[in-house]
Amino acid sequence: MSQREWGLVEDVQKHSVHTLVFRSLKRTHDMFVADNAKPIPIDEQSHKLKMKIKLLTEYGPFLHMPVLKESREKSHGVTEPYDNYLPQQGLESEYMITGTHPYPSGPGLALTADTQIQRMPNESAAQSLALALPPSQSRLDTHRTAATVGDIHRYAGHPERSQPPGLSLTSAEPGGTKNSSLIAKKAPTMPKPQWHSPWKLYRVISGHLGWVRCLAVEPGNQWFVTGSADRTIKIWDLPSGKLKLSLTGHISTVRGVIVSARSPYLFSCGEDKQVKCWDLEYNKVIRHYHGHLSAVYGLDLHPTIDVLVTCSRDSTARIWDVRTKASVHTLIGHTNAVATVRCQAAEPQIITGSHDTTIRLWDMVGGKTRVTLTNHKKSVRAVVLHPRQYTFASGSPDNIKQWKFPDGNFIQNLSGHNAIINTLAVNSDGVLVSGADNGTMHLWDWRTGYNFQRIHAAVQPGSLDSESGIFACIFDQSERRLITAEADKTVKVYREDETATEETHPISWKPEIIKRKRF
């Protein structure tokens, strides 16, 4: 490099070192001298205006409530007594914080001595946030239960949590001692469950050579029918449990059976894509219903008209005219196999549950979906309608959920049966039964969701432990017997323990804080 070139480089280096800072002096000054992170000093007038607007926005609905005479005297005739309000110091509110322990054999949270009371933090930090509520002696008298200014501010701006849990508004009666304030009341708790007798196994019926997949009880309560993976349909005497009749005709697993209350017909469906109508006077098939493109998983009869509804692995449900065998509607909308279908006389008249995790309520006349319920996260294999209430339940490995007709409004979750739930049954006393793929059966109180009994019956001798599974369960017409169809090729019959009383089998229940999640 020549001397001239070296001199130029040296000049450039000197120039950059000496002049870069001075060229950005203004920018450097703004960067290091001005404290941009420092908050702007609060203007008293604008701050008061902001608080007044926030007060009207958040607490306008109860600002009209009467102010006590003492408050008016303090305000000295000012028409807006809220401007003179100063927060009371040293007041702390108490409210209940729930524990985290599930009580025995049931959902919910237990309250223990360690987690019983938690004090609200001191409100000294909230002095500058004086939301205008009228002062009164009642706040001093009830300082252990009334919400303070700090509480109000902490929960302001949250639509679903605009007040601490368990607080409600109360207004003063004329001449009373209380004014508009947030009074703590006990948080909502699960009501005490109704006592139900425990159920016990009293009969095991053998006869099938394969898994027993489906059950139905005839309306006269004299016999019941089962369908099996051995491709047969068997009719059993209900009082004695003896086999009365075997019907053959399906060429694959029988997945659904139902007995008509309007005619002497038995309907069956199976994995051979067939839907059959059996005349029980001649014990033979008189009608076939053709249309499904894959295995038919379930069927149900409409209670008031001659209509049959079936559901299939082809992702559809079909409505059939029983007499003409015509397919009235094909219910399209599910994106996976439809596992269960139920009918009722009131709207919606058809309910389906599917492996696509959704439940659909259908308009039977139009053949269209009325409502789609997407709350479940896993396959819905079971749906049951309450015999007296306008409600229903659905079973899935993630939860059992209860719903209200006609729009499918969510009621509550029944958590704790952590298995693949294949079947649900409910009686008029409010006993809900869930049967699972691992052979466990849970019994619940319908109203409260309390799990009052858990049963795991032993498999029949000669069967593997892995063959413990419940595919279907149903109450008989008297609702005093519970019949289950199981993977060990047996049918088990349960009945209530008549010797049990509330004293010998007390409910292991405590009043717990309700925590219900939609999802």
Short mmCIF file of C-alpha atoms in Angstrom, two decimals:
data_model
loop_
_atom_site.label_atom_id
_atom_site.label_comp_id
_atom_site.label_asym_id
_atom_site.label_seq_id
_atom_site.Cartn_x
_atom_site.Cartn_y
_atom_site.Cartn_z
CA MET A 1 0.00 0.00 0.00
CA SER A 2 1.42 3.42 -0.96
CA GLN A 3 1.94 6.29 1.46
CA ARG A 4 -0.88 8.23 -0.15
CA GLU A 5 -3.35 5.37 0.22
CA TRP A 6 -2.27 4.80 3.82
CA GLY A 7 -2.80 8.50 4.57
CA LEU A 8 -6.33 8.36 3.14
CA VAL A 9 -7.21 5.35 5.28
CA GLU A 10 -5.76 7.04 8.34
CA ASP A 11 -7.79 10.20 7.62
CA VAL A 12 -10.97 8.19 7.24
CA GLN A 13 -10.38 6.35 10.50
CA LYS A 14 -9.64 9.61 12.36
CA HIS A 15 -12.69 11.18 10.80
CA SER A 16 -15.03 8.34 11.84
CA VAL A 17 -13.69 8.21 15.39
CA HIS A 18 -13.94 11.94 16.04
CA THR A 19 -17.08 12.90 14.23
CA LEU A 20 -19.60 9.99 14.53
CA VAL A 21 -20.63 10.84 18.08
CA PHE A 22 -20.94 14.56 17.32
CA ARG A 23 -23.03 13.92 14.24
CA SER A 24 -25.53 11.94 16.32
CA LEU A 25 -25.35 14.23 19.30
CA LYS A 26 -29.04 15.08 19.25
CA ARG A 27 -30.04 11.42 18.94
CA THR A 28 -27.58 10.42 21.69
CA HIS A 29 -28.86 13.18 23.91
CA ASP A 30 -32.48 12.06 23.43
CA MET A 31 -31.52 8.48 24.07
CA PHE A 32 -29.54 8.86 27.27
CA VAL A 33 -30.78 12.09 28.82
CA ALA A 34 -34.55 11.82 28.31
CA ASP A 35 -36.18 9.15 30.53
CA ASN A 36 -38.88 7.89 28.21
CA ALA A 37 -39.85 5.05 30.55
CA LYS A 38 -40.81 7.43 33.32
CA PRO A 39 -44.59 7.82 33.61
CA ILE A 40 -46.15 11.14 32.86
CA PRO A 41 -47.23 12.96 36.04
CA ILE A 42 -50.91 12.37 36.73
CA ASP A 43 -53.14 15.32 36.16
CA GLU A 44 -55.62 15.37 39.02
CA GLN A 45 -58.55 16.68 37.00
CA SER A 46 -58.13 14.22 34.12
CA HIS A 47 -57.53 11.34 36.56
CA LYS A 48 -60.72 12.18 38.45
CA LEU A 49 -62.63 12.35 35.14
CA LYS A 50 -61.21 8.98 34.10
CA MET A 51 -62.22 7.38 37.41
CA LYS A 52 -65.70 8.86 37.18
CA ILE A 53 -66.20 7.47 33.65
CA LYS A 54 -64.87 4.08 34.70
CA LEU A 55 -67.15 4.10 37.72
CA LEU A 56 -70.21 4.82 35.59
CA THR A 57 -69.20 2.20 33.04
CA GLU A 58 -68.42 -0.61 35.47
CA TYR A 59 -70.73 0.12 38.39
CA GLY A 60 -73.47 2.27 36.90
CA PRO A 61 -76.26 -0.28 37.54
CA PHE A 62 -76.09 0.18 41.33
CA LEU A 63 -74.93 3.77 41.76
CA HIS A 64 -78.58 4.84 42.03
CA MET A 65 -78.98 2.96 45.30
CA PRO A 66 -79.76 5.10 48.37
CA VAL A 67 -77.00 6.76 50.39
CA LEU A 68 -77.25 6.86 54.20
CA LYS A 69 -77.93 10.08 56.05
CA GLU A 70 -74.43 10.14 57.57
CA SER A 71 -72.95 10.11 54.08
CA ARG A 72 -75.11 13.03 53.03
CA GLU A 73 -73.98 15.03 56.08
CA LYS A 74 -70.36 14.41 55.22
CA SER A 75 -70.95 15.57 51.66
CA HIS A 76 -72.30 18.99 52.91
CA GLY A 77 -75.02 19.17 50.31
CA VAL A 78 -72.85 18.22 47.36
CA THR A 79 -75.02 16.56 44.72
CA GLU A 80 -72.29 14.05 43.84
CA PRO A 81 -71.22 12.49 47.15
CA TYR A 82 -69.02 10.03 45.27
CA ASP A 83 -66.38 12.71 44.68
CA ASN A 84 -65.71 12.99 48.41
CA TYR A 85 -65.21 9.27 48.97
CA LEU A 86 -61.93 8.10 50.49
CA PRO A 87 -61.19 4.39 50.80
CA GLN A 88 -61.38 2.88 54.23
CA GLN A 89 -58.01 1.72 55.43
CA GLY A 90 -57.12 -1.54 57.11
CA LEU A 91 -60.20 -3.38 55.84
CA GLU A 92 -59.63 -6.88 54.56
CA SER A 93 -62.20 -9.28 53.17
CA GLU A 94 -62.24 -13.02 53.60
CA TYR A 95 -63.66 -15.55 51.19
CA MET A 96 -63.34 -19.27 50.72
CA ILE A 97 -60.59 -20.81 48.62
CA THR A 98 -61.20 -24.41 47.58
CA GLY A 99 -58.89 -27.31 48.23
CA THR A 100 -57.58 -29.76 45.68
CA HIS A 101 -58.47 -33.22 46.94
CA PRO A 102 -61.16 -35.39 45.25
CA TYR A 103 -63.44 -36.93 47.82
CA PRO A 104 -63.78 -40.71 47.77
CA SER A 105 -65.25 -42.24 44.61
CA GLY A 106 -66.70 -39.04 43.32
CA PRO A 107 -65.91 -35.82 41.44
CA GLY A 108 -65.44 -32.54 43.23
CA LEU A 109 -63.04 -30.74 45.55
CA ALA A 110 -62.63 -31.13 49.29
CA LEU A 111 -62.15 -28.24 51.71
CA THR A 112 -59.46 -28.83 54.32
CA ALA A 113 -58.22 -26.86 57.31
CA ASP A 114 -55.05 -25.95 55.40
CA THR A 115 -56.92 -24.41 52.50
CA GLN A 116 -59.97 -23.05 54.27
CA ILE A 117 -59.34 -19.29 54.61
CA GLN A 118 -57.15 -16.97 52.61
CA ARG A 119 -57.06 -13.27 53.35
CA MET A 120 -57.21 -10.71 50.60
CA PRO A 121 -53.97 -8.67 50.35
CA ASN A 122 -53.85 -5.30 52.10
CA GLU A 123 -55.21 -2.46 50.00
CA SER A 124 -52.63 0.14 50.83
CA ALA A 125 -51.46 -0.06 47.23
CA ALA A 126 -54.93 0.88 46.05
CA GLN A 127 -55.07 4.33 47.68
CA SER A 128 -54.64 6.13 44.38
CA LEU A 129 -57.43 4.06 42.84
CA ALA A 130 -60.32 5.47 44.84
CA LEU A 131 -63.36 4.28 42.94
CA ALA A 132 -66.25 6.32 44.17
CA LEU A 133 -68.62 4.36 46.35
CA PRO A 134 -70.47 6.09 49.19
CA PRO A 135 -68.98 5.46 52.66
CA SER A 136 -71.19 4.19 55.43
CA GLN A 137 -70.98 2.75 58.89
CA SER A 138 -72.13 -0.62 57.52
CA ARG A 139 -68.75 -0.99 55.79
CA LEU A 140 -67.06 -0.61 59.15
CA ASP A 141 -69.49 -2.97 60.85
CA THR A 142 -69.07 -5.67 58.24
CA HIS A 143 -65.39 -5.25 57.43
CA ARG A 144 -64.88 -9.00 57.51
CA THR A 145 -67.43 -9.71 54.81
CA ALA A 146 -67.71 -6.59 52.65
CA ALA A 147 -65.62 -6.07 49.54
CA THR A 148 -63.16 -3.19 49.78
CA VAL A 149 -62.22 -0.60 47.18
CA GLY A 150 -59.12 -2.58 46.34
CA ASP A 151 -61.25 -5.64 45.64
CA ILE A 152 -63.53 -3.65 43.36
CA HIS A 153 -60.61 -2.25 41.42
CA ARG A 154 -58.81 -5.58 41.18
CA TYR A 155 -61.79 -7.21 39.53
CA ALA A 156 -62.83 -4.24 37.40
CA GLY A 157 -62.61 -4.59 33.67
CA HIS A 158 -63.12 -8.37 33.57
CA PRO A 159 -66.64 -9.17 32.36
CA GLU A 160 -66.72 -12.67 33.79
CA ARG A 161 -64.83 -11.83 36.98
CA SER A 162 -65.95 -8.32 37.74
CA GLN A 163 -66.35 -9.18 41.41
CA PRO A 164 -64.65 -11.58 43.78
CA PRO A 165 -66.13 -15.08 44.01
CA GLY A 166 -69.12 -15.36 46.28
CA LEU A 167 -69.94 -11.62 46.44
CA SER A 168 -73.36 -10.19 45.64
CA LEU A 169 -75.12 -6.84 45.77
CA THR A 170 -77.47 -5.87 48.58
CA SER A 171 -79.37 -2.61 48.95
CA ALA A 172 -80.56 -0.88 52.08
CA GLU A 173 -84.17 -0.93 53.16
CA PRO A 174 -85.67 2.47 54.05
CA GLY A 175 -84.18 3.45 57.39
CA GLY A 176 -81.90 0.43 57.41
CA THR A 177 -78.24 0.26 58.25
CA LYS A 178 -76.89 -1.23 55.02
CA ASN A 179 -76.26 0.51 51.74
CA SER A 180 -75.22 -0.67 48.30
CA SER A 181 -72.15 -2.83 48.87
CA LEU A 182 -70.70 -6.12 47.88
CA ILE A 183 -71.61 -8.61 50.61
CA ALA A 184 -69.81 -11.93 50.73
CA LYS A 185 -72.02 -14.97 50.65
CA LYS A 186 -71.19 -18.63 50.60
CA ALA A 187 -69.92 -19.87 47.25
CA PRO A 188 -72.30 -22.23 45.40
CA THR A 189 -71.79 -25.82 46.47
CA MET A 190 -72.80 -29.16 45.09
CA PRO A 191 -76.16 -30.12 46.65
CA LYS A 192 -76.25 -33.27 48.70
CA PRO A 193 -76.80 -36.27 46.41
CA GLN A 194 -79.91 -38.38 46.72
CA TRP A 195 -79.18 -41.67 48.45
CA HIS A 196 -79.42 -44.71 46.19
CA SER A 197 -79.26 -48.36 47.16
CA PRO A 198 -76.06 -50.10 46.05
CA TRP A 199 -76.42 -52.62 43.26
CA LYS A 200 -75.10 -56.17 43.45
CA LEU A 201 -74.62 -59.01 40.98
CA TYR A 202 -77.11 -61.82 41.41
CA ARG A 203 -77.10 -63.77 38.13
CA VAL A 204 -74.64 -64.65 35.36
CA ILE A 205 -76.15 -66.08 32.16
CA SER A 206 -73.97 -68.07 29.74
CA GLY A 207 -74.90 -69.32 26.30
CA HIS A 208 -73.34 -67.14 23.63
CA LEU A 209 -70.12 -68.23 21.93
CA GLY A 210 -68.83 -64.71 21.28
CA TRP A 211 -68.87 -61.22 22.71
CA VAL A 212 -72.38 -60.11 23.68
CA ARG A 213 -72.74 -56.77 21.91
CA CYS A 214 -76.32 -55.57 22.41
CA LEU A 215 -79.42 -55.89 24.61
CA ALA A 216 -83.12 -55.06 24.59
CA VAL A 217 -86.00 -55.75 27.01
CA GLU A 218 -89.48 -56.35 25.65
CA PRO A 219 -92.25 -53.97 26.79
CA GLY A 220 -94.05 -56.64 28.84
CA ASN A 221 -90.91 -57.28 30.91
CA GLN A 222 -91.20 -61.06 30.46
CA TRP A 223 -88.10 -61.64 28.35
CA PHE A 224 -85.09 -59.89 26.91
CA VAL A 225 -83.03 -60.33 23.76
CA THR A 226 -79.27 -60.27 23.15
CA GLY A 227 -77.12 -60.07 20.03
CA SER A 228 -73.63 -61.45 19.83
CA ALA A 229 -70.43 -61.76 17.82
CA ASP A 230 -71.37 -65.41 17.30
CA ARG A 231 -73.92 -64.04 14.73
CA THR A 232 -76.94 -65.23 16.73
CA ILE A 233 -79.80 -63.48 18.49
CA LYS A 234 -80.98 -65.15 21.68
CA ILE A 235 -84.17 -64.58 23.64
CA TRP A 236 -84.02 -65.20 27.40
CA ASP A 237 -86.68 -65.52 30.08
CA LEU A 238 -86.19 -62.53 32.36
CA PRO A 239 -87.35 -63.98 35.72
CA SER A 240 -85.44 -67.28 35.40
CA GLY A 241 -82.62 -66.39 33.00
CA LYS A 242 -83.27 -69.48 30.86
CA LEU A 243 -82.83 -69.53 27.10
CA LYS A 244 -86.14 -69.49 25.19
CA LEU A 245 -85.13 -69.10 21.55
CA SER A 246 -82.16 -68.60 19.21
CA LEU A 247 -82.48 -66.76 15.88
CA THR A 248 -79.92 -67.12 13.10
CA GLY A 249 -79.70 -65.13 9.91
CA HIS A 250 -76.95 -62.54 10.29
CA ILE A 251 -73.62 -63.45 8.71
CA SER A 252 -71.52 -61.20 10.97
CA THR A 253 -71.58 -59.70 14.46
CA VAL A 254 -75.01 -58.52 15.61
CA ARG A 255 -74.54 -54.93 16.85
CA GLY A 256 -78.07 -53.78 17.68
CA VAL A 257 -81.45 -55.19 18.70
CA ILE A 258 -84.72 -53.54 19.71
CA VAL A 259 -88.25 -54.80 20.37
CA SER A 260 -91.23 -52.84 19.07
CA ALA A 261 -93.91 -51.73 21.51
CA ARG A 262 -96.38 -51.14 18.67
CA SER A 263 -96.17 -54.49 16.89
CA PRO A 264 -94.81 -58.03 17.50
CA TYR A 265 -91.59 -57.22 15.70
CA LEU A 266 -87.92 -57.46 16.63
CA PHE A 267 -85.39 -55.37 14.70
CA SER A 268 -81.70 -56.19 14.44
CA CYS A 269 -78.62 -54.84 12.67
CA GLY A 270 -75.06 -56.02 12.28
CA GLU A 271 -71.64 -55.65 10.76
CA ASP A 272 -72.92 -57.46 7.65
CA LYS A 273 -74.59 -54.12 6.62
CA GLN A 274 -78.01 -55.72 7.11
CA VAL A 275 -81.03 -54.41 8.98
CA LYS A 276 -83.67 -57.09 9.58
CA CYS A 277 -87.24 -57.14 10.86
CA TRP A 278 -88.22 -60.38 12.63
CA ASP A 279 -91.84 -61.47 13.13
CA LEU A 280 -91.89 -62.99 16.61
CA GLU A 281 -95.08 -64.91 15.90
CA TYR A 282 -93.32 -66.92 13.18
CA ASN A 283 -89.71 -66.39 14.39
CA LYS A 284 -88.45 -65.48 10.95
CA VAL A 285 -87.30 -62.45 8.96
CA ILE A 286 -90.09 -60.66 7.12
CA ARG A 287 -88.32 -57.46 5.95
CA HIS A 288 -84.83 -56.28 5.01
CA TYR A 289 -83.81 -52.62 4.92
CA HIS A 290 -81.08 -52.11 2.29
CA GLY A 291 -79.04 -48.94 1.90
CA HIS A 292 -76.11 -48.74 4.30
CA LEU A 293 -72.69 -49.07 2.70
CA SER A 294 -70.87 -50.42 5.74
CA ALA A 295 -71.43 -52.02 9.16
CA VAL A 296 -74.58 -50.89 10.97
CA TYR A 297 -73.66 -50.03 14.58
CA GLY A 298 -76.99 -49.19 16.19
CA LEU A 299 -80.71 -48.67 15.74
CA ASP A 300 -83.72 -47.25 17.56
CA LEU A 301 -87.49 -47.09 17.04
CA HIS A 302 -89.51 -43.91 17.17
CA PRO A 303 -91.88 -44.14 20.18
CA THR A 304 -95.02 -42.83 18.43
CA ILE A 305 -94.76 -43.50 14.69
CA ASP A 306 -93.67 -46.50 12.61
CA VAL A 307 -90.18 -45.23 11.88
CA LEU A 308 -86.85 -46.99 12.36
CA VAL A 309 -83.54 -45.09 12.59
CA THR A 310 -80.18 -46.80 12.05
CA CYS A 311 -76.58 -45.55 12.24
CA SER A 312 -73.57 -46.91 10.43
CA ARG A 313 -69.85 -46.89 9.89
CA ASP A 314 -70.52 -45.17 6.56
CA SER A 315 -70.90 -41.88 8.55
CA THR A 316 -74.65 -41.66 7.99
CA ALA A 317 -77.87 -42.37 9.83
CA ARG A 318 -80.94 -43.49 7.92
CA ILE A 319 -84.64 -43.11 8.63
CA TRP A 320 -86.77 -46.02 7.41
CA ASP A 321 -90.50 -46.49 7.01
CA VAL A 322 -91.08 -49.75 8.90
CA ARG A 323 -93.93 -50.93 6.66
CA THR A 324 -92.73 -49.98 3.17
CA LYS A 325 -88.98 -50.49 3.85
CA ALA A 326 -88.37 -47.16 2.10
CA SER A 327 -85.46 -44.95 3.17
CA VAL A 328 -87.23 -41.70 4.14
CA HIS A 329 -84.06 -39.68 4.83
CA THR A 330 -80.32 -40.18 4.86
CA LEU A 331 -78.88 -38.00 7.62
CA ILE A 332 -75.56 -36.70 6.30
CA GLY A 333 -73.17 -34.51 8.28
CA HIS A 334 -70.93 -36.69 10.43
CA THR A 335 -67.38 -37.18 9.14
CA ASN A 336 -66.71 -40.54 10.81
CA ALA A 337 -68.60 -43.63 11.90
CA VAL A 338 -71.89 -42.96 13.70
CA ALA A 339 -71.76 -45.11 16.83
CA THR A 340 -75.13 -44.51 18.49
CA VAL A 341 -78.59 -43.16 17.72
CA ARG A 342 -81.60 -42.35 19.93
CA CYS A 343 -85.19 -41.30 19.15
CA GLN A 344 -87.82 -39.44 21.15
CA ALA A 345 -91.28 -38.04 20.52
CA ALA A 346 -90.34 -34.41 21.25
CA GLU A 347 -88.04 -32.24 19.18
CA PRO A 348 -85.29 -32.92 18.38
CA GLN A 349 -86.59 -36.38 17.55
CA ILE A 350 -83.23 -37.94 16.59
CA ILE A 351 -79.88 -37.70 18.41
CA THR A 352 -76.66 -39.26 17.08
CA GLY A 353 -73.16 -39.63 18.53
CA SER A 354 -70.15 -40.25 16.34
CA HIS A 355 -66.47 -41.13 16.26
CA ASP A 356 -65.89 -37.64 14.84
CA THR A 357 -66.37 -36.49 18.51
CA THR A 358 -69.60 -34.61 17.77
CA ILE A 359 -73.24 -35.07 18.76
CA ARG A 360 -75.93 -33.98 16.32
CA LEU A 361 -79.56 -33.18 17.03
CA TRP A 362 -81.65 -33.70 13.89
CA ASP A 363 -84.83 -32.32 12.41
CA MET A 364 -86.56 -35.54 11.39
CA VAL A 365 -89.04 -33.89 9.00
CA GLY A 366 -86.43 -32.01 7.00
CA GLY A 367 -83.61 -34.51 7.45
CA LYS A 368 -81.25 -31.69 8.49
CA THR A 369 -79.01 -31.00 11.47
CA ARG A 370 -80.56 -28.69 14.08
CA VAL A 371 -77.59 -28.46 16.45
CA THR A 372 -74.04 -29.82 16.43
CA LEU A 373 -72.36 -30.24 19.83
CA THR A 374 -68.57 -30.20 19.62
CA ASN A 375 -67.63 -30.24 23.31
CA HIS A 376 -66.28 -33.79 23.43
CA LYS A 377 -62.65 -34.32 22.49
CA LYS A 378 -62.92 -38.05 21.76
CA SER A 379 -65.35 -40.47 20.14
CA VAL A 380 -68.93 -40.41 21.42
CA ARG A 381 -70.02 -44.05 21.63
CA ALA A 382 -73.06 -43.75 23.90
CA VAL A 383 -76.07 -41.46 24.29
CA VAL A 384 -78.95 -41.95 26.73
CA LEU A 385 -82.18 -39.96 27.21
CA HIS A 386 -83.59 -39.35 30.67
CA PRO A 387 -87.01 -41.07 30.94
CA ARG A 388 -88.68 -38.14 32.74
CA GLN A 389 -86.60 -35.01 32.25
CA TYR A 390 -86.04 -33.16 28.98
CA THR A 391 -82.31 -33.92 29.17
CA PHE A 392 -79.78 -36.45 27.91
CA ALA A 393 -76.23 -37.63 28.58
CA SER A 394 -73.37 -38.60 26.29
CA GLY A 395 -70.38 -40.80 27.05
CA SER A 396 -66.82 -40.42 25.79
CA PRO A 397 -63.37 -41.37 27.10
CA ASP A 398 -62.78 -37.75 28.13
CA ASN A 399 -66.01 -37.22 30.11
CA ILE A 400 -69.66 -37.97 30.55
CA LYS A 401 -71.61 -34.81 29.76
CA GLN A 402 -75.21 -33.88 30.49
CA TRP A 403 -77.22 -31.70 28.12
CA LYS A 404 -80.58 -30.00 28.00
CA PHE A 405 -83.01 -30.21 25.11
CA PRO A 406 -83.98 -28.76 22.66
CA ASP A 407 -80.83 -26.76 21.91
CA GLY A 408 -78.23 -28.98 23.57
CA ASN A 409 -77.34 -26.56 26.36
CA PHE A 410 -74.54 -27.94 28.51
CA ILE A 411 -75.44 -28.87 32.11
CA GLN A 412 -72.43 -30.51 33.76
CA ASN A 413 -69.53 -32.95 33.44
CA LEU A 414 -69.38 -36.29 35.22
CA SER A 415 -65.68 -36.96 35.53
CA GLY A 416 -63.92 -39.98 36.94
CA HIS A 417 -64.71 -42.90 34.63
CA ASN A 418 -61.39 -42.88 32.84
CA ALA A 419 -62.00 -45.53 30.20
CA ILE A 420 -63.64 -46.01 26.82
CA ILE A 421 -67.34 -45.72 27.67
CA ASN A 422 -69.38 -48.05 25.47
CA THR A 423 -72.82 -47.71 27.02
CA LEU A 424 -75.02 -45.55 29.24
CA ALA A 425 -78.35 -46.30 30.95
CA VAL A 426 -80.53 -44.24 33.30
CA ASN A 427 -83.69 -44.98 35.27
CA SER A 428 -86.49 -42.80 36.64
CA ASP A 429 -84.86 -42.64 40.10
CA GLY A 430 -81.92 -40.76 38.65
CA VAL A 431 -79.38 -43.61 38.65
CA LEU A 432 -77.05 -43.24 35.68
CA VAL A 433 -74.90 -46.25 34.76
CA SER A 434 -71.81 -46.07 32.56
CA GLY A 435 -70.17 -49.25 31.28
CA ALA A 436 -66.64 -49.26 29.92
CA ASP A 437 -64.33 -51.27 27.72
CA ASN A 438 -62.17 -52.31 30.69
CA GLY A 439 -65.08 -54.02 32.49
CA THR A 440 -65.74 -51.25 35.02
CA MET A 441 -69.20 -49.90 35.69
CA HIS A 442 -69.84 -46.63 37.50
CA LEU A 443 -73.17 -45.61 39.03
CA TRP A 444 -73.94 -41.89 39.33
CA ASP A 445 -76.59 -39.67 40.84
CA TRP A 446 -78.03 -37.91 37.78
CA ARG A 447 -78.84 -34.59 39.47
CA THR A 448 -75.53 -33.93 41.21
CA GLY A 449 -73.12 -36.07 39.20
CA TYR A 450 -71.98 -37.89 42.34
CA ASN A 451 -70.38 -41.29 41.72
CA PHE A 452 -71.91 -43.44 44.47
CA GLN A 453 -70.72 -46.90 43.37
CA ARG A 454 -68.07 -48.56 41.23
CA ILE A 455 -68.33 -52.18 40.11
CA HIS A 456 -65.84 -54.43 38.38
CA ALA A 457 -67.30 -57.92 38.11
CA ALA A 458 -64.98 -60.89 37.66
CA VAL A 459 -64.92 -62.61 34.28
CA GLN A 460 -66.47 -66.06 34.04
CA PRO A 461 -64.15 -69.03 34.68
CA GLY A 462 -62.09 -69.94 31.63
CA SER A 463 -61.98 -66.38 30.28
CA LEU A 464 -58.94 -64.13 30.16
CA ASP A 465 -58.79 -61.04 32.36
CA SER A 466 -58.48 -59.03 29.15
CA GLU A 467 -61.98 -60.19 28.20
CA SER A 468 -63.41 -57.97 30.89
CA GLY A 469 -65.51 -55.43 29.01
CA ILE A 470 -69.06 -54.08 29.00
CA PHE A 471 -70.60 -53.43 25.59
CA ALA A 472 -74.22 -52.68 26.54
CA CYS A 473 -76.37 -52.20 29.62
CA ILE A 474 -80.07 -51.58 30.12
CA PHE A 475 -82.63 -51.38 32.92
CA ASP A 476 -85.64 -53.65 32.66
CA GLN A 477 -89.14 -52.16 32.53
CA SER A 478 -89.49 -52.25 36.34
CA GLU A 479 -86.12 -50.47 36.66
CA ARG A 480 -85.21 -52.84 39.50
CA ARG A 481 -82.89 -54.99 37.41
CA LEU A 482 -79.84 -53.93 35.45
CA ILE A 483 -78.66 -56.20 32.62
CA THR A 484 -75.19 -55.96 31.08
CA ALA A 485 -73.72 -57.53 27.93
CA GLU A 486 -70.06 -58.38 28.35
CA ALA A 487 -66.92 -59.44 26.52
CA ASP A 488 -66.56 -62.69 28.51
CA LYS A 489 -69.57 -64.00 26.49
CA THR A 490 -71.95 -63.68 29.45
CA VAL A 491 -74.97 -61.61 30.37
CA LYS A 492 -74.88 -60.34 33.95
CA VAL A 493 -77.96 -59.25 35.91
CA TYR A 494 -77.74 -56.83 38.85
CA ARG A 495 -80.37 -55.73 41.33
CA GLU A 496 -80.58 -53.33 44.23
CA ASP A 497 -79.41 -54.50 47.64
CA GLU A 498 -82.71 -54.49 49.52
CA THR A 499 -80.98 -54.86 52.90
CA ALA A 500 -78.95 -51.68 52.48
CA THR A 501 -79.97 -48.48 54.25
CA GLU A 502 -78.56 -45.01 54.41
CA GLU A 503 -77.09 -45.86 57.82
CA THR A 504 -75.28 -49.00 56.63
CA HIS A 505 -74.14 -47.43 53.35
CA PRO A 506 -73.77 -43.70 54.05
CA ILE A 507 -72.86 -41.24 51.31
CA SER A 508 -69.18 -40.30 51.62
CA TRP A 509 -69.94 -36.78 50.52
CA LYS A 510 -68.94 -33.28 51.63
CA PRO A 511 -70.35 -29.98 50.36
CA GLU A 512 -67.81 -28.85 47.82
CA ILE A 513 -67.33 -25.77 45.72
CA ILE A 514 -68.84 -26.36 42.27
CA LYS A 515 -66.28 -26.29 39.47
CA ARG A 516 -67.84 -27.15 36.14
CA LYS A 517 -65.99 -26.75 32.88
CA ARG A 518 -67.58 -26.56 29.51
CA PHE A 519 -64.66 -28.18 27.76
#
